[in-house]
Short mmCIF file of C-alpha atoms in Angstrom, two decimals:
data_model
loop_
_atom_site.label_atom_id
_atom_site.label_comp_id
_atom_site.label_asym_id
_atom_site.label_seq_id
_atom_site.Cartn_x
_atom_site.Cartn_y
_atom_site.Cartn_z
CA UNK A 131 0.00 0.00 0.00
CA UNK A 132 1.32 3.51 -0.75
CA UNK A 133 3.08 4.86 2.33
CA UNK A 134 0.98 8.04 2.14
CA UNK A 135 -1.67 5.89 3.81
CA UNK A 136 0.59 4.35 6.42
CA UNK A 137 -0.17 5.50 9.96
CA UNK A 138 2.48 7.50 11.79
CA UNK A 139 3.02 7.45 15.54
CA UNK A 140 4.54 10.41 17.35
CA UNK A 141 4.95 9.87 21.08
CA UNK A 142 1.80 8.05 22.16
CA UNK A 143 -0.47 9.23 19.37
CA UNK A 144 -1.05 7.53 16.04
CA UNK A 145 -2.37 9.49 13.04
CA UNK A 146 -4.17 7.38 10.44
CA UNK A 147 -2.16 8.58 7.42
CA UNK A 148 0.54 11.00 6.30
CA UNK A 149 -1.64 13.48 4.42
CA UNK A 150 -2.14 16.41 6.76
CA UNK A 151 -4.08 19.64 6.46
CA UNK A 152 -1.85 22.69 6.80
CA UNK A 153 -3.01 25.64 8.92
CA UNK A 154 -4.82 28.23 6.78
CA UNK A 155 -6.38 31.44 8.07
CA UNK A 156 -10.09 31.77 7.34
CA UNK A 157 -10.75 35.31 8.68
CA UNK A 158 -14.26 34.16 9.57
CA UNK A 159 -14.82 35.54 13.09
CA UNK A 160 -17.23 38.39 12.55
CA UNK A 161 -17.77 39.22 16.23
CA UNK A 162 -14.06 39.91 16.77
CA UNK A 163 -14.09 37.73 19.87
CA UNK A 164 -11.80 35.01 18.50
CA UNK A 165 -14.45 32.30 18.88
CA UNK A 166 -14.56 29.73 16.04
CA UNK A 167 -17.87 29.51 14.24
CA UNK A 168 -19.92 27.11 12.15
CA UNK A 169 -17.64 28.07 9.25
CA UNK A 170 -14.72 26.45 11.05
CA UNK A 171 -16.78 23.36 11.90
CA UNK A 172 -17.74 22.88 8.25
CA UNK A 173 -14.34 23.84 6.83
CA UNK A 174 -12.33 21.56 9.11
CA UNK A 175 -14.99 18.86 9.31
CA UNK A 176 -15.07 18.51 5.53
CA UNK A 177 -11.35 17.72 5.52
CA UNK A 178 -11.86 15.08 8.23
CA UNK A 179 -14.57 13.36 6.18
CA UNK A 180 -12.30 13.89 3.17
CA UNK A 181 -9.68 11.60 4.65
CA UNK A 182 -6.94 13.86 6.02
CA UNK A 183 -4.93 12.20 8.78
CA UNK A 184 -4.30 15.32 10.87
CA UNK A 185 -6.61 18.30 10.51
CA UNK A 186 -4.82 21.42 11.71
CA UNK A 187 -6.72 24.58 12.58
CA UNK A 188 -5.58 27.94 11.37
CA UNK A 189 -3.30 30.01 13.60
CA UNK A 190 -5.06 30.42 16.94
CA UNK A 191 -3.84 33.56 18.68
CA UNK A 192 -2.54 33.15 22.21
CA UNK A 193 -3.51 36.75 23.07
CA UNK A 194 -6.01 39.20 21.61
CA UNK A 195 -3.10 41.37 20.46
CA UNK A 196 -1.51 38.35 18.77
CA UNK A 197 -4.22 38.04 16.12
CA UNK A 198 -3.25 38.71 12.53
CA UNK A 199 -6.57 40.45 11.95
CA UNK A 200 -9.67 41.30 14.00
CA UNK A 201 -11.42 38.36 12.26
CA UNK A 202 -8.92 35.76 13.48
CA UNK A 203 -9.66 32.92 15.88
CA UNK A 204 -7.99 32.60 19.25
CA UNK A 205 -7.40 30.31 22.16
CA UNK A 206 -6.78 32.88 24.88
CA UNK A 207 -10.17 32.39 26.63
CA UNK A 208 -12.08 29.44 28.04
CA UNK A 209 -15.04 30.34 25.84
CA UNK A 210 -12.88 29.91 22.76
CA UNK A 211 -11.60 26.56 24.03
CA UNK A 212 -15.17 25.35 24.55
CA UNK A 213 -16.05 26.28 20.97
CA UNK A 214 -12.98 24.43 19.69
CA UNK A 215 -14.03 21.37 21.67
CA UNK A 216 -17.18 20.97 19.58
CA UNK A 217 -15.08 20.98 16.41
CA UNK A 218 -12.49 18.60 17.84
CA UNK A 219 -15.24 16.12 18.71
CA UNK A 220 -16.44 16.15 15.09
CA UNK A 221 -12.93 15.58 13.73
CA UNK A 222 -12.40 12.66 16.08
CA UNK A 223 -15.77 11.15 15.19
CA UNK A 224 -14.62 10.92 11.58
CA UNK A 225 -11.21 9.43 12.19
CA UNK A 226 -8.98 12.48 12.00
CA UNK A 227 -6.49 13.68 14.58
CA UNK A 228 -7.06 17.28 15.65
CA UNK A 229 -4.28 19.82 15.82
CA UNK A 230 -4.12 23.52 16.55
CA UNK A 231 -1.43 26.05 15.77
CA UNK A 232 -0.54 28.38 18.64
CA UNK A 233 0.50 31.76 17.29
CA UNK A 234 1.32 35.38 17.96
CA UNK A 235 1.54 37.68 14.94
CA UNK A 236 3.82 40.28 16.53
CA UNK A 237 4.47 43.20 14.18
CA UNK A 238 2.21 41.59 11.54
CA UNK A 239 -0.84 41.78 13.82
CA UNK A 240 -3.81 44.14 13.50
CA UNK A 241 -3.88 43.83 9.72
CA UNK A 242 -6.95 44.09 7.53
CA UNK A 243 -7.98 40.60 6.46
CA UNK A 244 -7.37 40.05 2.73
CA UNK A 245 -10.70 41.08 1.22
CA UNK A 246 -11.42 43.86 3.72
CA UNK A 247 -8.55 46.24 3.02
CA UNK A 248 -4.79 46.69 3.18
CA UNK A 249 -2.32 47.74 5.84
CA UNK A 250 -2.79 48.14 9.57
CA UNK A 251 -6.28 48.47 11.04
CA UNK A 252 -6.60 51.82 12.87
CA UNK A 253 -7.48 51.64 16.55
CA UNK A 254 -10.68 53.54 15.79
CA UNK A 255 -11.73 50.66 13.53
CA UNK A 256 -10.93 47.89 15.98
CA UNK A 257 -7.17 47.69 15.53
CA UNK A 258 -4.51 47.83 18.23
CA UNK A 259 -0.87 48.67 18.86
CA UNK A 260 1.36 45.83 17.72
CA UNK A 261 4.59 44.59 19.27
CA UNK A 262 7.78 42.96 18.09
CA UNK A 263 11.40 42.29 18.99
CA UNK A 264 12.36 45.74 17.70
CA UNK A 265 10.60 48.91 16.59
CA UNK A 266 10.97 47.89 12.95
CA UNK A 267 7.84 47.72 10.82
CA UNK A 268 6.91 45.11 8.26
CA UNK A 269 6.59 46.87 4.95
CA UNK A 270 3.24 48.72 4.74
CA UNK A 271 2.32 48.16 8.39
CA UNK A 272 2.57 50.27 11.54
CA UNK A 273 5.78 50.46 13.54
CA UNK A 274 5.49 47.99 16.46
CA UNK A 275 6.20 48.58 20.12
CA UNK A 276 9.52 46.98 21.12
CA UNK A 277 8.86 44.32 23.72
CA UNK A 278 10.70 44.55 27.02
CA UNK A 279 11.92 41.48 28.88
CA UNK A 280 8.91 41.40 31.21
CA UNK A 281 6.53 41.52 28.24
CA UNK A 282 8.45 38.70 26.55
CA UNK A 283 7.88 36.61 29.65
CA UNK A 284 4.16 37.36 29.51
CA UNK A 285 4.05 36.07 25.94
CA UNK A 286 5.70 32.82 27.01
CA UNK A 287 3.02 32.54 29.70
CA UNK A 288 0.33 33.14 27.08
CA UNK A 289 1.60 30.22 24.99
CA UNK A 290 1.48 28.03 28.09
CA UNK A 291 -2.09 29.05 28.92
CA UNK A 292 -3.09 28.41 25.31
CA UNK A 293 -1.55 24.93 25.39
CA UNK A 294 -3.52 24.14 28.53
CA UNK A 295 -6.71 25.27 26.80
CA UNK A 296 -5.84 23.17 23.75
CA UNK A 297 -5.61 20.16 26.04
CA UNK A 298 -8.95 21.00 27.65
CA UNK A 299 -10.51 21.23 24.17
CA UNK A 300 -9.28 17.73 23.32
CA UNK A 301 -6.65 18.54 20.70
CA UNK A 302 -4.19 15.73 19.97
CA UNK A 303 -1.39 17.92 18.60
CA UNK A 304 -0.22 21.48 19.09
CA UNK A 305 2.08 23.29 16.69
CA UNK A 306 4.01 26.39 17.72
CA UNK A 307 4.06 28.90 14.88
CA UNK A 308 7.63 30.06 14.32
CA UNK A 309 7.28 30.87 10.62
CA UNK A 310 5.88 33.29 8.02
CA UNK A 311 7.14 36.46 9.62
CA UNK A 312 5.11 36.22 12.82
CA UNK A 313 6.46 36.96 16.28
CA UNK A 314 8.73 33.99 16.95
CA UNK A 315 10.11 34.18 13.42
CA UNK A 316 10.69 37.90 13.95
CA UNK A 317 12.94 37.08 16.88
CA UNK A 318 14.83 34.52 14.77
CA UNK A 319 15.60 36.84 11.86
CA UNK A 320 18.24 39.59 12.04
CA UNK A 321 16.13 41.55 9.56
CA UNK A 322 13.43 42.09 12.21
CA UNK A 323 15.43 41.58 15.41
CA UNK A 324 17.87 44.41 16.11
CA UNK A 325 18.05 43.83 19.86
CA UNK A 326 21.31 44.00 21.79
CA UNK A 327 20.13 42.13 24.91
CA UNK A 328 19.82 38.39 25.59
CA UNK A 329 17.17 38.06 22.86
CA UNK A 330 19.12 39.58 19.98
CA UNK A 331 22.39 39.52 18.09
CA UNK A 332 23.88 36.04 18.10
CA UNK A 333 22.14 32.91 16.85
CA UNK A 334 21.90 31.65 20.43
CA UNK A 335 20.14 34.83 21.52
CA UNK A 336 17.77 35.02 18.55
CA UNK A 337 16.54 31.45 19.10
CA UNK A 338 16.15 31.98 22.85
CA UNK A 339 12.45 32.94 22.83
CA UNK A 340 11.45 30.06 20.56
CA UNK A 341 13.20 27.58 22.85
CA UNK A 342 11.69 29.20 25.95
CA UNK A 343 8.21 28.82 24.46
CA UNK A 344 8.89 25.20 23.47
CA UNK A 345 10.24 24.33 26.91
CA UNK A 346 7.34 25.99 28.73
CA UNK A 347 4.69 24.39 26.49
CA UNK A 348 6.32 20.96 26.69
CA UNK A 349 6.00 21.10 30.49
CA UNK A 350 2.20 21.51 30.38
CA UNK A 351 1.43 19.66 27.15
CA UNK A 352 0.82 15.96 27.91
CA UNK A 353 3.90 13.78 27.60
CA UNK A 354 2.12 11.35 25.28
CA UNK A 355 0.96 14.04 22.84
CA UNK A 356 3.12 15.37 19.97
CA UNK A 357 4.51 18.90 19.87
CA UNK A 358 5.28 20.41 16.46
CA UNK A 359 6.99 23.62 15.38
CA UNK A 360 6.52 25.35 12.04
CA UNK A 361 9.59 27.16 10.73
CA UNK A 362 10.32 29.28 7.70
CA UNK A 363 13.51 27.67 6.43
CA UNK A 364 14.73 30.89 4.82
CA UNK A 365 13.68 34.52 4.54
CA UNK A 366 14.68 34.50 0.85
CA UNK A 367 16.41 37.83 1.53
CA UNK A 368 20.14 38.43 1.87
CA UNK A 369 21.11 38.95 5.50
CA UNK A 370 18.03 37.16 6.82
CA UNK A 371 17.33 33.83 8.49
CA UNK A 372 18.98 30.98 6.57
CA UNK A 373 18.42 27.32 5.74
CA UNK A 374 21.58 26.44 7.66
CA UNK A 375 20.23 28.14 10.77
CA UNK A 376 16.98 26.25 10.33
CA UNK A 377 18.83 22.93 10.45
CA UNK A 378 20.72 24.08 13.54
CA UNK A 379 17.65 25.25 15.45
CA UNK A 380 15.72 22.13 14.39
CA UNK A 381 18.31 19.94 16.11
CA UNK A 382 17.90 22.06 19.23
CA UNK A 383 14.11 21.79 19.00
CA UNK A 384 14.34 18.00 18.83
CA UNK A 385 16.52 18.02 21.94
CA UNK A 386 13.92 20.18 23.68
CA UNK A 387 11.04 17.78 23.04
CA UNK A 388 9.72 18.73 19.61
CA UNK A 389 8.53 15.71 17.64
CA UNK A 390 8.22 17.09 14.10
CA UNK A 391 9.31 20.25 12.30
CA UNK A 392 6.85 21.57 9.73
CA UNK A 393 9.10 23.22 7.17
CA UNK A 394 7.84 26.19 5.16
CA UNK A 395 9.64 29.40 4.12
CA UNK A 396 9.35 33.15 3.69
CA UNK A 397 6.90 35.72 5.04
CA UNK A 398 9.32 37.85 7.06
CA UNK A 399 10.25 40.52 4.51
CA UNK A 400 8.35 41.85 1.51
CA UNK A 401 11.61 41.95 -0.47
CA UNK A 402 11.73 38.16 -0.58
CA UNK A 403 12.60 36.59 -3.91
CA UNK A 404 11.10 33.10 -3.92
CA UNK A 405 11.78 30.54 -6.62
CA UNK A 406 8.32 28.97 -6.80
CA UNK A 407 7.58 25.63 -8.45
CA UNK A 408 6.08 22.24 -7.61
CA UNK A 409 7.47 21.06 -4.28
CA UNK A 410 9.78 24.07 -4.07
CA UNK A 411 10.10 23.84 -0.28
CA UNK A 412 10.64 20.08 -0.11
CA UNK A 413 14.48 20.34 -0.18
CA UNK A 414 14.35 22.31 3.07
CA UNK A 415 12.36 19.53 4.75
CA UNK A 416 14.80 16.96 3.38
CA UNK A 417 17.81 18.82 4.80
CA UNK A 418 16.23 19.26 8.22
CA UNK A 419 15.25 15.58 8.35
CA UNK A 420 18.69 14.35 7.33
CA UNK A 421 20.91 16.80 9.18
CA UNK A 422 18.91 17.59 12.32
CA UNK A 423 17.66 14.01 12.67
CA UNK A 424 14.07 14.99 13.40
CA UNK A 425 10.83 14.08 11.65
CA UNK A 426 9.65 16.68 9.14
CA UNK A 427 6.59 17.76 7.23
CA UNK A 428 6.88 19.06 3.68
CA UNK A 429 4.57 21.75 2.31
CA UNK A 430 4.39 24.01 -0.73
CA UNK A 431 2.80 23.32 -4.12
CA UNK A 432 2.25 19.65 -3.39
CA UNK A 433 -0.75 18.99 -5.57
CA UNK A 434 -0.52 15.55 -7.18
CA UNK A 435 -0.86 12.21 -5.35
CA UNK A 436 2.10 10.65 -7.18
CA UNK A 437 4.21 13.72 -6.32
CA UNK A 438 3.25 13.45 -2.65
CA UNK A 439 4.06 9.73 -2.60
CA UNK A 440 7.42 10.44 -4.22
CA UNK A 441 8.35 12.81 -1.40
CA UNK A 442 7.93 9.97 1.09
CA UNK A 443 9.56 7.40 -1.18
CA UNK A 444 12.64 9.60 -1.52
CA UNK A 445 12.91 10.09 2.24
CA UNK A 446 12.43 13.85 1.95
CA UNK A 447 9.82 14.06 4.72
CA UNK A 448 7.68 11.96 7.02
CA UNK A 449 4.37 13.63 6.16
CA UNK A 450 3.06 16.04 3.55
CA UNK A 451 0.87 19.02 4.35
CA UNK A 452 -1.60 20.40 1.84
CA UNK A 453 -2.92 23.95 1.84
CA UNK A 454 -4.34 25.48 -1.35
CA UNK A 455 -4.91 22.07 -2.92
CA UNK A 456 -7.05 21.24 0.10
CA UNK A 457 -9.06 24.44 -0.32
CA UNK A 458 -9.88 23.38 -3.85
CA UNK A 459 -10.53 19.77 -2.95
CA UNK A 460 -11.58 18.89 0.60
CA UNK A 461 -11.44 15.15 -0.18
CA UNK A 462 -7.99 15.19 -1.82
CA UNK A 463 -6.88 12.12 0.21
CA UNK A 464 -9.81 10.12 -1.15
CA UNK A 465 -8.80 10.98 -4.71
CA UNK A 466 -5.22 10.09 -3.88
CA UNK A 467 -6.32 6.71 -2.54
CA UNK A 468 -8.30 6.10 -5.73
CA UNK A 469 -5.46 7.10 -8.05
CA UNK A 470 -2.77 5.21 -6.13
CA UNK A 471 -4.78 2.01 -6.00
CA UNK A 472 -5.34 1.82 -2.26
CA UNK A 473 -7.76 -1.03 -1.45
CA UNK A 474 -11.20 0.28 -0.54
CA UNK A 475 -11.03 -1.16 2.97
CA UNK A 476 -7.71 0.63 3.60
CA UNK A 477 -8.76 4.03 2.25
CA UNK A 478 -9.98 6.70 4.69
CA UNK A 479 -13.59 6.77 3.50
CA UNK A 480 -16.32 7.46 6.04
CA UNK A 481 -19.07 4.83 5.66
CA UNK A 482 -21.36 7.40 4.06
CA UNK A 483 -18.82 7.91 1.25
CA UNK A 484 -17.71 4.29 0.82
CA UNK A 485 -19.29 4.04 -2.62
CA UNK A 486 -16.66 6.53 -3.77
CA UNK A 487 -14.15 3.69 -3.58
CA UNK A 488 -15.99 1.65 -6.20
CA UNK A 489 -14.00 1.57 -9.39
CA UNK A 490 -16.88 1.24 -11.79
#
């Protein structure tokens, strides 16, 4: 059977296959209270019935100020956790593992969501003052407040509280968002981090906050549940965060209790020059897996079942994560099973959809 449909066990949790849904913002919270809605139930639930092994939520903000936009979901209140619990129950009922991505947007917070405008949302319109490692703005956005050491500690505490709420909601996996130009990535990159204290300058200082968050979350996140980190392997800008640094920090993450590194790239600087093509980020996942000796997930223009299977066959990654392809096709894993010749009884069809496995 194609290894795409082999289960994978991380710590004490087994996921039914290696086709995972990548986190994708939906900007669907109209009340601005961070509470997931029926949209999220239907969006995520459709991917569970569509056969994905792990269904990951979009970035869930660990504080109100950590949202990318006013329409983002969060996990900073018990009410939000209760709403997530309903969704998690549905995912579990249909065979999928449930994961959530814990995030803080930093200087890229308080943005207009894509179809509602551009730039930073004014405070008068529901926006807020953003924060970051340094008072350096992302292009087109407001200059952030530079976090002091006490405020950095409060953010670590917020990640811990969010992880506890994720556990109370029943999530099987949490992923710490250290990619795409958001707060933890901002601390990693010398393009956004100009600090001269213990959180800036050297590699060891720039990775300090990420490791502090990982250590603190690992303490409260159940020992038998996997902890993931998403990284941008490179900023695609000279003088920025590099692929070599990604390998180095990935080895540290593994030593600190991280079970899989979800390898993406970019998002830190608008000057990025990305060479885009099918599977263009897969080599980064391959390098991290081989050199840091940690399990990896590959993402980025993975659209074809044979292509996805080839990534596993070549040892480039342990799982593949789909984003835009999954937006177009919620049941992509079921098509993959059909095209790759997976026996009907081994394919992730819910009973209601079992006729889809018939080859007539």
